[in-house]
Short mmCIF file of C-alpha atoms in Angstrom, two decimals:
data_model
loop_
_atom_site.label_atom_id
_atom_site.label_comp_id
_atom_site.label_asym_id
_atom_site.label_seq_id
_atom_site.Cartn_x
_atom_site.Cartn_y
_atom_site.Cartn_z
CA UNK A 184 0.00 0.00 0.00
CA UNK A 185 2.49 2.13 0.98
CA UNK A 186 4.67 1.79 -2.16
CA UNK A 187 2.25 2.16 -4.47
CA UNK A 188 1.18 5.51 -2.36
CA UNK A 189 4.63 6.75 -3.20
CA UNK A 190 4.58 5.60 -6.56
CA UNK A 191 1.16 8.01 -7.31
CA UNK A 192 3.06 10.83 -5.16
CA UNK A 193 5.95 10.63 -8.09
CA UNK A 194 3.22 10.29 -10.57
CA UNK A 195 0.97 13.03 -9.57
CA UNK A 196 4.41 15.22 -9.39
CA UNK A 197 4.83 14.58 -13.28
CA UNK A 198 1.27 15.10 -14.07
CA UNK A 199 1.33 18.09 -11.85
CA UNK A 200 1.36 20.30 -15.39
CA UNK A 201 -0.91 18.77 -16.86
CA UNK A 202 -3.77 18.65 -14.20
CA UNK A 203 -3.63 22.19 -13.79
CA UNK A 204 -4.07 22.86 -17.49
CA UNK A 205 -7.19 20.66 -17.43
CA UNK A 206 -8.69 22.01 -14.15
CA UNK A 207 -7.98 19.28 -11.48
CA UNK A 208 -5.02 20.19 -9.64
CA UNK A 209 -7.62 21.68 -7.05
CA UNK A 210 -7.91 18.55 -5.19
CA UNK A 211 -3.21 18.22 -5.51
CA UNK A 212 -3.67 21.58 -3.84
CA UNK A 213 -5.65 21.10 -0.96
CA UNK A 214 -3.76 17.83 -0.54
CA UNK A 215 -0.67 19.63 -0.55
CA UNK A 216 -1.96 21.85 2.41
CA UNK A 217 -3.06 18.82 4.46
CA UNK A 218 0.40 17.29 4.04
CA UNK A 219 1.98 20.71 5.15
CA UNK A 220 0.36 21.22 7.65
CA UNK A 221 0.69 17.41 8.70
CA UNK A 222 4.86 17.98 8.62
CA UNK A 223 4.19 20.59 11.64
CA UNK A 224 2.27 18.68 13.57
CA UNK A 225 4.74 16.39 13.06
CA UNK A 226 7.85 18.43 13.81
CA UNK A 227 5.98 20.04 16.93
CA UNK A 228 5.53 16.27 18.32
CA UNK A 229 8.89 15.01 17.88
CA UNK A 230 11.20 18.17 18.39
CA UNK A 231 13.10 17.33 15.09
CA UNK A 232 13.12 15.05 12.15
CA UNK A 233 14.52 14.25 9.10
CA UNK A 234 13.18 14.19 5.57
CA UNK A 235 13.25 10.13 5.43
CA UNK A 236 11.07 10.08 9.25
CA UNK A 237 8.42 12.67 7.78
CA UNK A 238 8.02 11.08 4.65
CA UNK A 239 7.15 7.72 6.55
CA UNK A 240 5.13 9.13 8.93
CA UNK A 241 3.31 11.44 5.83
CA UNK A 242 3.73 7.10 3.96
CA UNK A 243 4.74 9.48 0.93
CA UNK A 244 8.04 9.35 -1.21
CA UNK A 245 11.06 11.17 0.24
CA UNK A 246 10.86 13.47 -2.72
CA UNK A 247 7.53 15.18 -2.00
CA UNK A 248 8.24 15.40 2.04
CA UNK A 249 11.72 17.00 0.57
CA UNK A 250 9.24 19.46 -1.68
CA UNK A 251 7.23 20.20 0.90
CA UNK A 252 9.53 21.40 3.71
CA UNK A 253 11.15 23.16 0.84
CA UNK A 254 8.33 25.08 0.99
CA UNK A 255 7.81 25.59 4.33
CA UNK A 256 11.61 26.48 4.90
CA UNK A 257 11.13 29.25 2.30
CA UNK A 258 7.86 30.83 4.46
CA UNK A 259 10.23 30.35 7.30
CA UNK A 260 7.95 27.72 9.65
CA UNK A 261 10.49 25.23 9.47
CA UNK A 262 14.30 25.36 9.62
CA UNK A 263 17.10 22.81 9.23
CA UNK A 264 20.29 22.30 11.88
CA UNK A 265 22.99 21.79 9.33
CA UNK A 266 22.80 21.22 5.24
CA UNK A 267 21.82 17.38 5.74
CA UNK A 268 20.44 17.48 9.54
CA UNK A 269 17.53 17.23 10.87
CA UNK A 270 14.29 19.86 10.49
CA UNK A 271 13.01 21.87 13.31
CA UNK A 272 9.66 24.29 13.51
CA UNK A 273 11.29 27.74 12.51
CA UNK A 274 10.32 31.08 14.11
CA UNK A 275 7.60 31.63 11.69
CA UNK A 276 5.54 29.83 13.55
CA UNK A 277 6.21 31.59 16.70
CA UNK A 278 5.36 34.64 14.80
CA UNK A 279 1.98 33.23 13.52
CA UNK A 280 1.65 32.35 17.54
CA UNK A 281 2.14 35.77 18.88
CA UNK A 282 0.05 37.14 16.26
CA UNK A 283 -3.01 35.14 17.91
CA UNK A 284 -1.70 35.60 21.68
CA UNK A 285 -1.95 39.19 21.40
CA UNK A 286 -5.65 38.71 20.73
CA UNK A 287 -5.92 36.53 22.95
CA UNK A 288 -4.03 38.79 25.51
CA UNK A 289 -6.22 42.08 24.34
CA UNK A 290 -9.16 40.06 24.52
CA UNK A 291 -8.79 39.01 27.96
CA UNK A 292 -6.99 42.57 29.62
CA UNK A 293 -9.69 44.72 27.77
CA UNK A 294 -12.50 42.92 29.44
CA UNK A 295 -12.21 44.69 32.67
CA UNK A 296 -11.79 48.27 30.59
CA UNK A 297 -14.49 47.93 28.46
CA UNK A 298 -16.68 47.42 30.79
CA UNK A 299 -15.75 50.21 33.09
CA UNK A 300 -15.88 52.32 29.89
CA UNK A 301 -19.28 50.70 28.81
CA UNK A 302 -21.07 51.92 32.82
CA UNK A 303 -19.26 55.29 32.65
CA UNK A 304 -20.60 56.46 29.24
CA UNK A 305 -23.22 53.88 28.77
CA UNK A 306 -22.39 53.53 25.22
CA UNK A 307 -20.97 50.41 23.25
CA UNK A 308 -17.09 49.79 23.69
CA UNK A 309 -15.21 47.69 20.88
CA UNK A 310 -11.85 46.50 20.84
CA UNK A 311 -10.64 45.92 16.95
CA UNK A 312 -7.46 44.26 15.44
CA UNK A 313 -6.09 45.14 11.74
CA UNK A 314 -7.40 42.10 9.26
CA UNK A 315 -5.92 42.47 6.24
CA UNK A 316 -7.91 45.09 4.79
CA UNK A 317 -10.09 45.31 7.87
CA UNK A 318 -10.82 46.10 11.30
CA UNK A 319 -12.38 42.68 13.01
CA UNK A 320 -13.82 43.84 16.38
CA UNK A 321 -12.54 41.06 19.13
CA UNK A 322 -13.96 42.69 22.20
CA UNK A 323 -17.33 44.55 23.20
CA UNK A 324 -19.21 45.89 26.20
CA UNK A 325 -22.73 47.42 26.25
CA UNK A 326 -23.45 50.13 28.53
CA UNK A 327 -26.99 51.10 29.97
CA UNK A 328 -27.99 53.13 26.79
CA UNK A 329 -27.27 50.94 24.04
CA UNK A 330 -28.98 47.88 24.72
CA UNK A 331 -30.76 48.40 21.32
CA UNK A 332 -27.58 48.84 19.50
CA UNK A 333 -26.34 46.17 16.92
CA UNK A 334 -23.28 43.34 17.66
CA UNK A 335 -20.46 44.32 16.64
CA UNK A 336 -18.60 41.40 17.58
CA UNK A 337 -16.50 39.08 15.18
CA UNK A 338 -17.94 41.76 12.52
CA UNK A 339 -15.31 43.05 9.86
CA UNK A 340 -15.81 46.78 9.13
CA UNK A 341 -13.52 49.31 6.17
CA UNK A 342 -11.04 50.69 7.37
CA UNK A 343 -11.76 54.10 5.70
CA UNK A 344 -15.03 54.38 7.03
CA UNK A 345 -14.97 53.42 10.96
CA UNK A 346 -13.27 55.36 13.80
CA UNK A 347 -11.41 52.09 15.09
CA UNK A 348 -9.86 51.77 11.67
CA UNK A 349 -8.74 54.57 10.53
CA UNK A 350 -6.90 54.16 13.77
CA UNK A 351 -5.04 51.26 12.49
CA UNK A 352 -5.14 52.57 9.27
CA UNK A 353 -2.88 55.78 10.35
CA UNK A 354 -0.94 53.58 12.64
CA UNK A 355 -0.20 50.51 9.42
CA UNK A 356 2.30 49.95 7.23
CA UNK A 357 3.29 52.52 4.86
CA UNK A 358 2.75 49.69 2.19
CA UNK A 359 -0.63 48.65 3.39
CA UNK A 360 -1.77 52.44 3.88
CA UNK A 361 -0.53 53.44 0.63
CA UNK A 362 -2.45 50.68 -1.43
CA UNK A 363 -5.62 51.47 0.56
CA UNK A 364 -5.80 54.67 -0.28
CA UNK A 365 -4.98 53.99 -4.11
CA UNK A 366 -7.70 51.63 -4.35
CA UNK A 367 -11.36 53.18 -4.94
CA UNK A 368 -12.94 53.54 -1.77
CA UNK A 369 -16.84 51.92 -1.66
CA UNK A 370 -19.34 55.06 0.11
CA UNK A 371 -21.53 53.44 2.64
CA UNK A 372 -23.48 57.02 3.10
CA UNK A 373 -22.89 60.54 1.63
CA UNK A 374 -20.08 61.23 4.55
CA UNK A 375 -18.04 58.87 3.85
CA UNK A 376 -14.55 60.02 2.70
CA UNK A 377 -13.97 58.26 -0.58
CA UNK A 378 -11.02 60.84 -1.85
CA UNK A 379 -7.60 59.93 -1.27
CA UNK A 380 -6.12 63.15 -0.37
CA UNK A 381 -9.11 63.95 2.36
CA UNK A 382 -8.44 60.54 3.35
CA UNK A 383 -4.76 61.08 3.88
CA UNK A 384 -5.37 64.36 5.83
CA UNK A 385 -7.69 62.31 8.37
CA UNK A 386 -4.92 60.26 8.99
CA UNK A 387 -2.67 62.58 9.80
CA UNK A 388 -5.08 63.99 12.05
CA UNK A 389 -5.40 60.76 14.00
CA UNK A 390 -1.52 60.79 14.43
CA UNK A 391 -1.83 64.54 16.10
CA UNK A 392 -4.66 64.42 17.94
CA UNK A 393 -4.38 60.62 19.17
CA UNK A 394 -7.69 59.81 18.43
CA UNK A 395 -10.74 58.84 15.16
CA UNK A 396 -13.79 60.27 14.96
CA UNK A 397 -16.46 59.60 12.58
CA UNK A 398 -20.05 60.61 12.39
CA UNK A 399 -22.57 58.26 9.86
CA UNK A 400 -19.62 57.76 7.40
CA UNK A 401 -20.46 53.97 8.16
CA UNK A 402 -23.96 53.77 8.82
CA UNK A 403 -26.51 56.87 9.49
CA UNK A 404 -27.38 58.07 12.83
CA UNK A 405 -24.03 56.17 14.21
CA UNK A 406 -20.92 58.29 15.91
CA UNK A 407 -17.85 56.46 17.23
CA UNK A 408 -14.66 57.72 18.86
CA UNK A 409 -11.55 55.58 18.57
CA UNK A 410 -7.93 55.44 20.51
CA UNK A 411 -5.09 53.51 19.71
CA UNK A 412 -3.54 50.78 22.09
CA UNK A 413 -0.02 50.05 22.02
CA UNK A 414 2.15 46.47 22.77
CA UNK A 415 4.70 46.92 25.14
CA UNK A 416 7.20 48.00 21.97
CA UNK A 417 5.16 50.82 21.01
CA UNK A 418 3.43 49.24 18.37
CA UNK A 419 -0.17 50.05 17.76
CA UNK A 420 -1.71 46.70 17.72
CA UNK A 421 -5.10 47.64 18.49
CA UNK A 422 -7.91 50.42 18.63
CA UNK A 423 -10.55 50.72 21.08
CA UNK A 424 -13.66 52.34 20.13
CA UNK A 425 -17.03 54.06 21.87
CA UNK A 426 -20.12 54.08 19.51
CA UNK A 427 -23.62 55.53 19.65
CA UNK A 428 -26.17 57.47 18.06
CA UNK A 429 -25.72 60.92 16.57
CA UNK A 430 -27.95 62.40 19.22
CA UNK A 431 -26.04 61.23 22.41
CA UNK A 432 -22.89 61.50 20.95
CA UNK A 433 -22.82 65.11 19.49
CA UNK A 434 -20.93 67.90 19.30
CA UNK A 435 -21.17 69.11 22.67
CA UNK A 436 -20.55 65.66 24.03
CA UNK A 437 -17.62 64.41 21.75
CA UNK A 438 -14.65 65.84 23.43
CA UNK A 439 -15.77 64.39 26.63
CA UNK A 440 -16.14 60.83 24.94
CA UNK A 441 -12.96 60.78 23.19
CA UNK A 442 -10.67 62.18 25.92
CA UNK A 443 -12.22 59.01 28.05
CA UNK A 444 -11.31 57.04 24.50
CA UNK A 445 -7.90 57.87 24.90
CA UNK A 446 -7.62 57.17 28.39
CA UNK A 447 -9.50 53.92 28.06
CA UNK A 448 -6.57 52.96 25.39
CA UNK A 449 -3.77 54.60 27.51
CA UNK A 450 -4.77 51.88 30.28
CA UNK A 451 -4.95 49.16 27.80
CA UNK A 452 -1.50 49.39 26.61
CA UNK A 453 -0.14 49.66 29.98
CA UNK A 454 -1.98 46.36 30.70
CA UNK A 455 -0.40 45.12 27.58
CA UNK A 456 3.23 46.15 28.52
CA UNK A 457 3.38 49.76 27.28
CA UNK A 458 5.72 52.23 29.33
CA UNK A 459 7.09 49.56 31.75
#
């Protein structure tokens, strides 16, 4: 069984062409992925192995466990002692690991502030994370006056159009920034900033002031006040937000909310590290 395994792994490797010309190299692909993904598991069970142990364990030919942590090398997950020794998990997947600790860790320290925040103001309180091309909200608290409002939770909102992500937005990559704002923009009502150049100005206003605000450039009749929190190197890895309706938060009201926004994200980065 298991030779003849290896003996369609060597096949399928010269047919690989010629699959994907006809349209069924989806099901090599996803194959591929399992068997990737099977050589960490693997590697995080034993420590270390070589190319011969994984491609028993995997019961393929030594060839495709060779091509495959090959690939894996090149992203950086795995890494190999000597030329000819023995492969390890690399530190790509300890970055991939404290990319999902830090929500963890934001998720359970922002708890506490988002709720005081919440019974102080009595408005909603988010906690969002740069997705890609997105701000995913991993945290919220309800105060006393927005028990009508929508969940935000788990819900992926623009960047360009939300107080939590322009946040991120001002605080991202120059790279990711940059090919945001050369893309065209979708308008979700008549305020929302679509233009690059306004767009850019925003930004820069977030950097100054330390703070987002936006007013029904997402939705109409909905106001939201965003901060930045910080890891404990100064990065912004997070923004915390307060949203409500137009009519509670207004004009008179705003500096009041976002000065507690600010606060609210000064304490969540010190919980997080910042300024130790």
């Amino acid at each position: 069984m298991a030779r003849a395994q290896k003996q369609s792994d060597r096949d399928g490797e010269t047919a690989g062409s010629g699959e994907r010309r006809s349209g069924r190299g989806t099901a090599g692909s996803v194959q591929s992925v399992d068997r990737a993904v099977s050589v960490l598991e693997i590697l995080a069970r034993h420590g270390e192995a070589g190319v011969t142990e994984i491609a028993d364990e995997l019961d393929v030919h030594k060839s495709t466990a060779f091509r495959l942590l090959g690939v894996l090398e090149n992203r950086g997950l795995v890494a190999q002692a000597t030329e000819r020794g023995k492969y390890y998990l690399g530190a790509g997947v300890l970055r991939l690991a404290g990319a999902a600790a830090v929500r963890l860790d934001i998720s359970q320290e922002g708890v506490p502030v988002c709720r005081e925040v919440a019974d102080e103001l009595g408005e909603t309180v988010n906690i969002a994370v740069l997705d890609d091309d997105a701000a995913v909200n991993i945290m919220q608290a309800r105060g006393t006056a927005s028990v009508t409002a929508q969940n935000w939770l788990g819900r992926r909102t623009p960047l360009h159009a939300t107080s939590s992500g322009k946040v991120l937005l001002a605080h991202a990559s120059p790279t990711l920034r940059e090919g945001l704002l050369a893309r065209s923009l979708p308008r979700f009502t008549e305020r929302t900033i679509t233009g690059a150049s306004v767009l850019r100005g925003e930004l820069e206003a977030v950097i100054e002031q330390g703070y987002a605000v936006t007013v029904e450039e997402l939705e109409l009749g909905l106001t939201a006040v965003a901060a930045p929190v910080r890891a404990h190197d100064g990065r912004v890895i997070a923004a915390i937000s307060v949203s409500g309706p137009v009519y509670r938060l207004n004009s008179d009201r705003l500096p009041e909310v976002a000065k507690r926004t600010v606060a609210a994200g000064a304490e969540l980065s010190r919980r997080m590290g910042y300024g130790f």
